[in-house]
mmCIF file of C-alpha atoms in Angstrom:
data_model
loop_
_atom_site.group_PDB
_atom_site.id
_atom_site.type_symbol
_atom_site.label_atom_id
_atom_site.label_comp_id
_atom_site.label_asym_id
_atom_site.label_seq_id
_atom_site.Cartn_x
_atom_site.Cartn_y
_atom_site.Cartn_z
ATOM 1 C CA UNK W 1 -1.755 62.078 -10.125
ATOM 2 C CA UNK W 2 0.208 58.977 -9.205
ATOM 3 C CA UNK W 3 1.225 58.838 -5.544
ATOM 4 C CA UNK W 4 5.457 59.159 -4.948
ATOM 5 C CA UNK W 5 6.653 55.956 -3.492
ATOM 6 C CA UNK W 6 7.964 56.427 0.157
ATOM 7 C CA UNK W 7 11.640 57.484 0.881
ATOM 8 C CA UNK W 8 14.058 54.578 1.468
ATOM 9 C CA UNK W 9 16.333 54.904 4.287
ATOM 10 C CA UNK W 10 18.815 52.916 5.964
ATOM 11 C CA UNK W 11 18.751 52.457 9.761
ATOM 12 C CA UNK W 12 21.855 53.235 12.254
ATOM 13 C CA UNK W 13 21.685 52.184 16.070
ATOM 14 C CA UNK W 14 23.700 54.250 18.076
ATOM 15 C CA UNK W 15 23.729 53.669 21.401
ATOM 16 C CA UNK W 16 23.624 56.280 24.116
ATOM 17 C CA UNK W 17 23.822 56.851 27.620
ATOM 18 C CA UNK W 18 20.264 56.585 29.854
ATOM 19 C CA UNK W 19 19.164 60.252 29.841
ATOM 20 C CA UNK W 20 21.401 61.666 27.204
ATOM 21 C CA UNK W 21 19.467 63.200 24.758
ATOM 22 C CA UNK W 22 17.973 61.200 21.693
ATOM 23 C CA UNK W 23 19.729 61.450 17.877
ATOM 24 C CA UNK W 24 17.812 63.585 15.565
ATOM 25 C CA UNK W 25 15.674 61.427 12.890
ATOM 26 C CA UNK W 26 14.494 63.669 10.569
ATOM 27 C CA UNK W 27 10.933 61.500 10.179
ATOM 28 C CA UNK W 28 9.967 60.829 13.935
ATOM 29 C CA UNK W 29 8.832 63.540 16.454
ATOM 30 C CA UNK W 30 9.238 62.147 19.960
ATOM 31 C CA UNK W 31 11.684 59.989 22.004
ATOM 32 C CA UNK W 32 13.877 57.553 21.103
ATOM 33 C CA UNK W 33 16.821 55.477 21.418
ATOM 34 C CA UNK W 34 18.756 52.681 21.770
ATOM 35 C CA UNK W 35 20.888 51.575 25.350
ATOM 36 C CA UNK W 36 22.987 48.867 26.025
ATOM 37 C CA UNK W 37 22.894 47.714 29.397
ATOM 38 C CA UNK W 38 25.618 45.503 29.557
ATOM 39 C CA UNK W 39 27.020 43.325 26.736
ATOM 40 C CA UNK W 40 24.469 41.460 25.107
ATOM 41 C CA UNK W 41 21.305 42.971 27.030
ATOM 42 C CA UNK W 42 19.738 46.086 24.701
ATOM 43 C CA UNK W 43 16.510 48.247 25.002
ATOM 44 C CA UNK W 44 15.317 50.049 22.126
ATOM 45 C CA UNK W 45 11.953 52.049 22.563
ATOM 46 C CA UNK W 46 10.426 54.898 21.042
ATOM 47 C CA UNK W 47 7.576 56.714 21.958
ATOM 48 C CA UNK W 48 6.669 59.673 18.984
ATOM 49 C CA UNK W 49 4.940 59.921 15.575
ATOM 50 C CA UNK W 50 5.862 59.704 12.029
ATOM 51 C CA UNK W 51 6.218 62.939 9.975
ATOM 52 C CA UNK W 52 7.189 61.048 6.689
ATOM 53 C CA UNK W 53 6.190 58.930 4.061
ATOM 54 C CA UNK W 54 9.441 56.131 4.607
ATOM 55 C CA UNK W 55 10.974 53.135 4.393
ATOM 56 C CA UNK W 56 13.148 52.124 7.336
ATOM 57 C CA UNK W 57 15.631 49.197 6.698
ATOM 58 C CA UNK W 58 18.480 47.758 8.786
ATOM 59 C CA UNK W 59 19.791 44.472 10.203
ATOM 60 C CA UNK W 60 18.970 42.834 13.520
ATOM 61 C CA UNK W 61 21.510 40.365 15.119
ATOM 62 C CA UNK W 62 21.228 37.169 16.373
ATOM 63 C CA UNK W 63 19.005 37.373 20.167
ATOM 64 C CA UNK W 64 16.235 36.562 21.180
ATOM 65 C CA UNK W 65 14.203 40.146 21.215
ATOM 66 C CA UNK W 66 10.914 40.908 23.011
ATOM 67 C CA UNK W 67 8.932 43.502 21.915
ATOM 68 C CA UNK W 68 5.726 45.204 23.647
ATOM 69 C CA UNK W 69 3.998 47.993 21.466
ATOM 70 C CA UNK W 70 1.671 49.990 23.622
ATOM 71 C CA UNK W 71 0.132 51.848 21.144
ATOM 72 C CA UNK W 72 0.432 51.657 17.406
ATOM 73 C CA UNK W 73 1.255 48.178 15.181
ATOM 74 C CA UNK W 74 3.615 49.089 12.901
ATOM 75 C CA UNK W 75 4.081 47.937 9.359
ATOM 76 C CA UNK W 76 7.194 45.873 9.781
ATOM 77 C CA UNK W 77 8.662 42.846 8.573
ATOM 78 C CA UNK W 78 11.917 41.094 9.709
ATOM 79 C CA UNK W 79 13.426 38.919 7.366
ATOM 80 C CA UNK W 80 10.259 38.872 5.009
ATOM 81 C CA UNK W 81 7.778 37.761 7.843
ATOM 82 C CA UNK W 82 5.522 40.301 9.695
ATOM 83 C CA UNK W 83 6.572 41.030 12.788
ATOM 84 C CA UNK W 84 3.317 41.163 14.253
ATOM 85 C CA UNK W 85 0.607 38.489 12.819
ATOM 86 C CA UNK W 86 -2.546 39.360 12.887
ATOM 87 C CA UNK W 87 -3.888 38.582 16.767
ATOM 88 C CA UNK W 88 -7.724 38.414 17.646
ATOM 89 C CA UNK W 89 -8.424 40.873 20.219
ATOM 90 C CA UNK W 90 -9.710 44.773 20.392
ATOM 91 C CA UNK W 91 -7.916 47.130 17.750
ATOM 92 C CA UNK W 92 -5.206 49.456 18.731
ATOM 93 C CA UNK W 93 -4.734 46.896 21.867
ATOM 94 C CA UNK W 94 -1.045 46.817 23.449
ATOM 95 C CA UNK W 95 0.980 43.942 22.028
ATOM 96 C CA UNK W 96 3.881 41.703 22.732
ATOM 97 C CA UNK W 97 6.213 39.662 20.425
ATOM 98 C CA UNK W 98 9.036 37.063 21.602
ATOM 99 C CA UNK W 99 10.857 36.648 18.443
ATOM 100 C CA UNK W 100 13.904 34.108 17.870
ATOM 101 C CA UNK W 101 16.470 35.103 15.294
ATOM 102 C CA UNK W 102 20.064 32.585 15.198
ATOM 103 C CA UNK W 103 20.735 34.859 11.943
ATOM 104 C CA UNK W 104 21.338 38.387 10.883
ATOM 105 C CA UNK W 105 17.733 39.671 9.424
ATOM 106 C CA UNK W 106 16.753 42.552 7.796
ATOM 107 C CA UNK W 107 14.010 44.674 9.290
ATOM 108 C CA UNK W 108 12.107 46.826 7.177
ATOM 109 C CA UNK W 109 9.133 49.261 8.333
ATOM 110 C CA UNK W 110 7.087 51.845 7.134
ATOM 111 C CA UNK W 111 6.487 54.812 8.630
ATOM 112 C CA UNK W 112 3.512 56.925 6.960
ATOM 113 C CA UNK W 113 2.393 60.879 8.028
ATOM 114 C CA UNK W 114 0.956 60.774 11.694
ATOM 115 C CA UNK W 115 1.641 56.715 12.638
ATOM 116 C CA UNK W 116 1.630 56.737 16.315
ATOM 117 C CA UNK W 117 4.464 54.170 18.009
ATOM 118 C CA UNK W 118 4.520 53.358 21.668
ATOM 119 C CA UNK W 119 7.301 50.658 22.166
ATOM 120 C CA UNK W 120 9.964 49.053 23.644
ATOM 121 C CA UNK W 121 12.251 45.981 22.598
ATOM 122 C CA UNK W 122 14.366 44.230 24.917
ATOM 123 C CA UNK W 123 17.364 42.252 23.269
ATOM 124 C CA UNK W 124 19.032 39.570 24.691
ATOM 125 C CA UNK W 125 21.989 37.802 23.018
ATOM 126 C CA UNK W 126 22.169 34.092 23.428
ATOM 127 C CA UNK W 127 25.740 34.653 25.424
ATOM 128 C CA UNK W 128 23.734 36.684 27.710
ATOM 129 C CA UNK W 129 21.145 33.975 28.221
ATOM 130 C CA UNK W 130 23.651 31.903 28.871
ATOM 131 C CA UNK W 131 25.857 33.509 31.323
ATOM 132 C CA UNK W 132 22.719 33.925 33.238
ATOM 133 C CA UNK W 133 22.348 30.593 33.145
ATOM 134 C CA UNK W 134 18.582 30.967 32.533
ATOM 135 C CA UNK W 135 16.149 28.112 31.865
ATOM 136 C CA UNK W 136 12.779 29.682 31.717
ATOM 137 C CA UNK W 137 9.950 27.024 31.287
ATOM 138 C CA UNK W 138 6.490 27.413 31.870
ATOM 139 C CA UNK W 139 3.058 28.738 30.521
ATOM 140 C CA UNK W 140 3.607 26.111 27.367
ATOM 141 C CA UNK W 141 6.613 27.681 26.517
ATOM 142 C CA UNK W 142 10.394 26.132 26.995
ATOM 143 C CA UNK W 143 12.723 29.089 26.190
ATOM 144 C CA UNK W 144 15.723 27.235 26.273
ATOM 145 C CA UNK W 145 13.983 25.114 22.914
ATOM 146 C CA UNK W 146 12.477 28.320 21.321
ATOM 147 C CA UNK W 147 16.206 30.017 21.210
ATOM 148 C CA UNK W 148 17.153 27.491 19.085
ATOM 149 C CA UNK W 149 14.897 27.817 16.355
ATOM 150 C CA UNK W 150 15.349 30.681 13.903
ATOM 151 C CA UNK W 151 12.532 33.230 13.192
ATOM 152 C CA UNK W 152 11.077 31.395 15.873
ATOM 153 C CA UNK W 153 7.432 33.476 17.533
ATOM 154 C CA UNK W 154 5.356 34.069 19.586
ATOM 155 C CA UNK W 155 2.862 36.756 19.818
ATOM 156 C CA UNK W 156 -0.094 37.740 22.458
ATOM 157 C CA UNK W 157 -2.175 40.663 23.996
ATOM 158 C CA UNK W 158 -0.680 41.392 27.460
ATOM 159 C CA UNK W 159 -2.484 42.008 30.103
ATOM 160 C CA UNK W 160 -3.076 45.440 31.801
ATOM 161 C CA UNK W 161 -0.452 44.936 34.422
ATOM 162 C CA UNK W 162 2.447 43.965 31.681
ATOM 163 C CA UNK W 163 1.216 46.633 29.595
ATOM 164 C CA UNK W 164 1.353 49.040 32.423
ATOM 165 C CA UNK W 165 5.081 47.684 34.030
ATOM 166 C CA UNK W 166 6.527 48.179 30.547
ATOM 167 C CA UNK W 167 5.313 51.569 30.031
ATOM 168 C CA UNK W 168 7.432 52.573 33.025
ATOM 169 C CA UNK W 169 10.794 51.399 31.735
#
């Protein structure tokens, strides 16, 4: 019997209100959402499992997004790279991922039956970064240079106390 091949479905951000309740998707049971904080400064998180064989696609904009999964890795690639390589560290350990994009990419993930996700993604448009006037160096990394380069990443296992603060946004 030959396997059917996962639903395709096209992804819509709506944005609500912090503690409004979350917009149905019929293939994820739990919580999630999308909030814009002020122009150009986004959280997206979900916390919930698949009930679906699927294919999520939609477009990202331009920003510089960090992501922290605290449980799960999903299958996802953004403009045809993984967004999560493959790190050395224990299995099923949180993860973080400061990705660069200067163009509109596509995201595509796949949800399967039961796929836990524990994340949040912060978003920050490169007006925002500059109205704050920020010019983050340290650690090896010059975040004023990184913002410049498309598909630009960097990926690492936080530490407990990261891993912990985000959980708590």
């Amino acid at each position: 019997m030959t396997a059917l091949p996962p639903r395709r479905v096209k992804m819509s951000y709506e944005d609500r209100e912090v503690g409004t309740p979350a917009y149905p998707v019929p293939w994820f049971n739990g919580d999630h959402g999308q909030v814009t904080l002020r122009p150009g400064l986004g959280i997206h998180y979900c916390d919930g499992v698949d009930t679906d064989d699927v294919v999520c696609i939609g477009e990202l904009a331009p920003c510089l997004s960090f992501y922290v999964f605290l449980s799960g890795r999903p299958e996802a690639r953004v403009g045809g790279r993984p967004l999560i390589p493959d790190l050395p560290g224990e299995r099923g350990a949180p993860q973080a991922v400061l990705l660069s994009r200067r163009e509109t990419e596509q995201l595509e993930r796949r949800g399967r039956p039961g796929q836990r996700m524990c994340k949040v993604a912060i978003s920050l448009s490169a007006e925002w970064l500059a109205d704050c006037e920020m010019d983050i160096k340290g650690e090896g990394l010059d975040l004023g240079a990184f913002t410049t380069r498309h598909m630009a990443q960097l990926a690492w296992t936080p530490d407990r106390a990261m891993a912990v603060a985000v959980e708590h946004i």
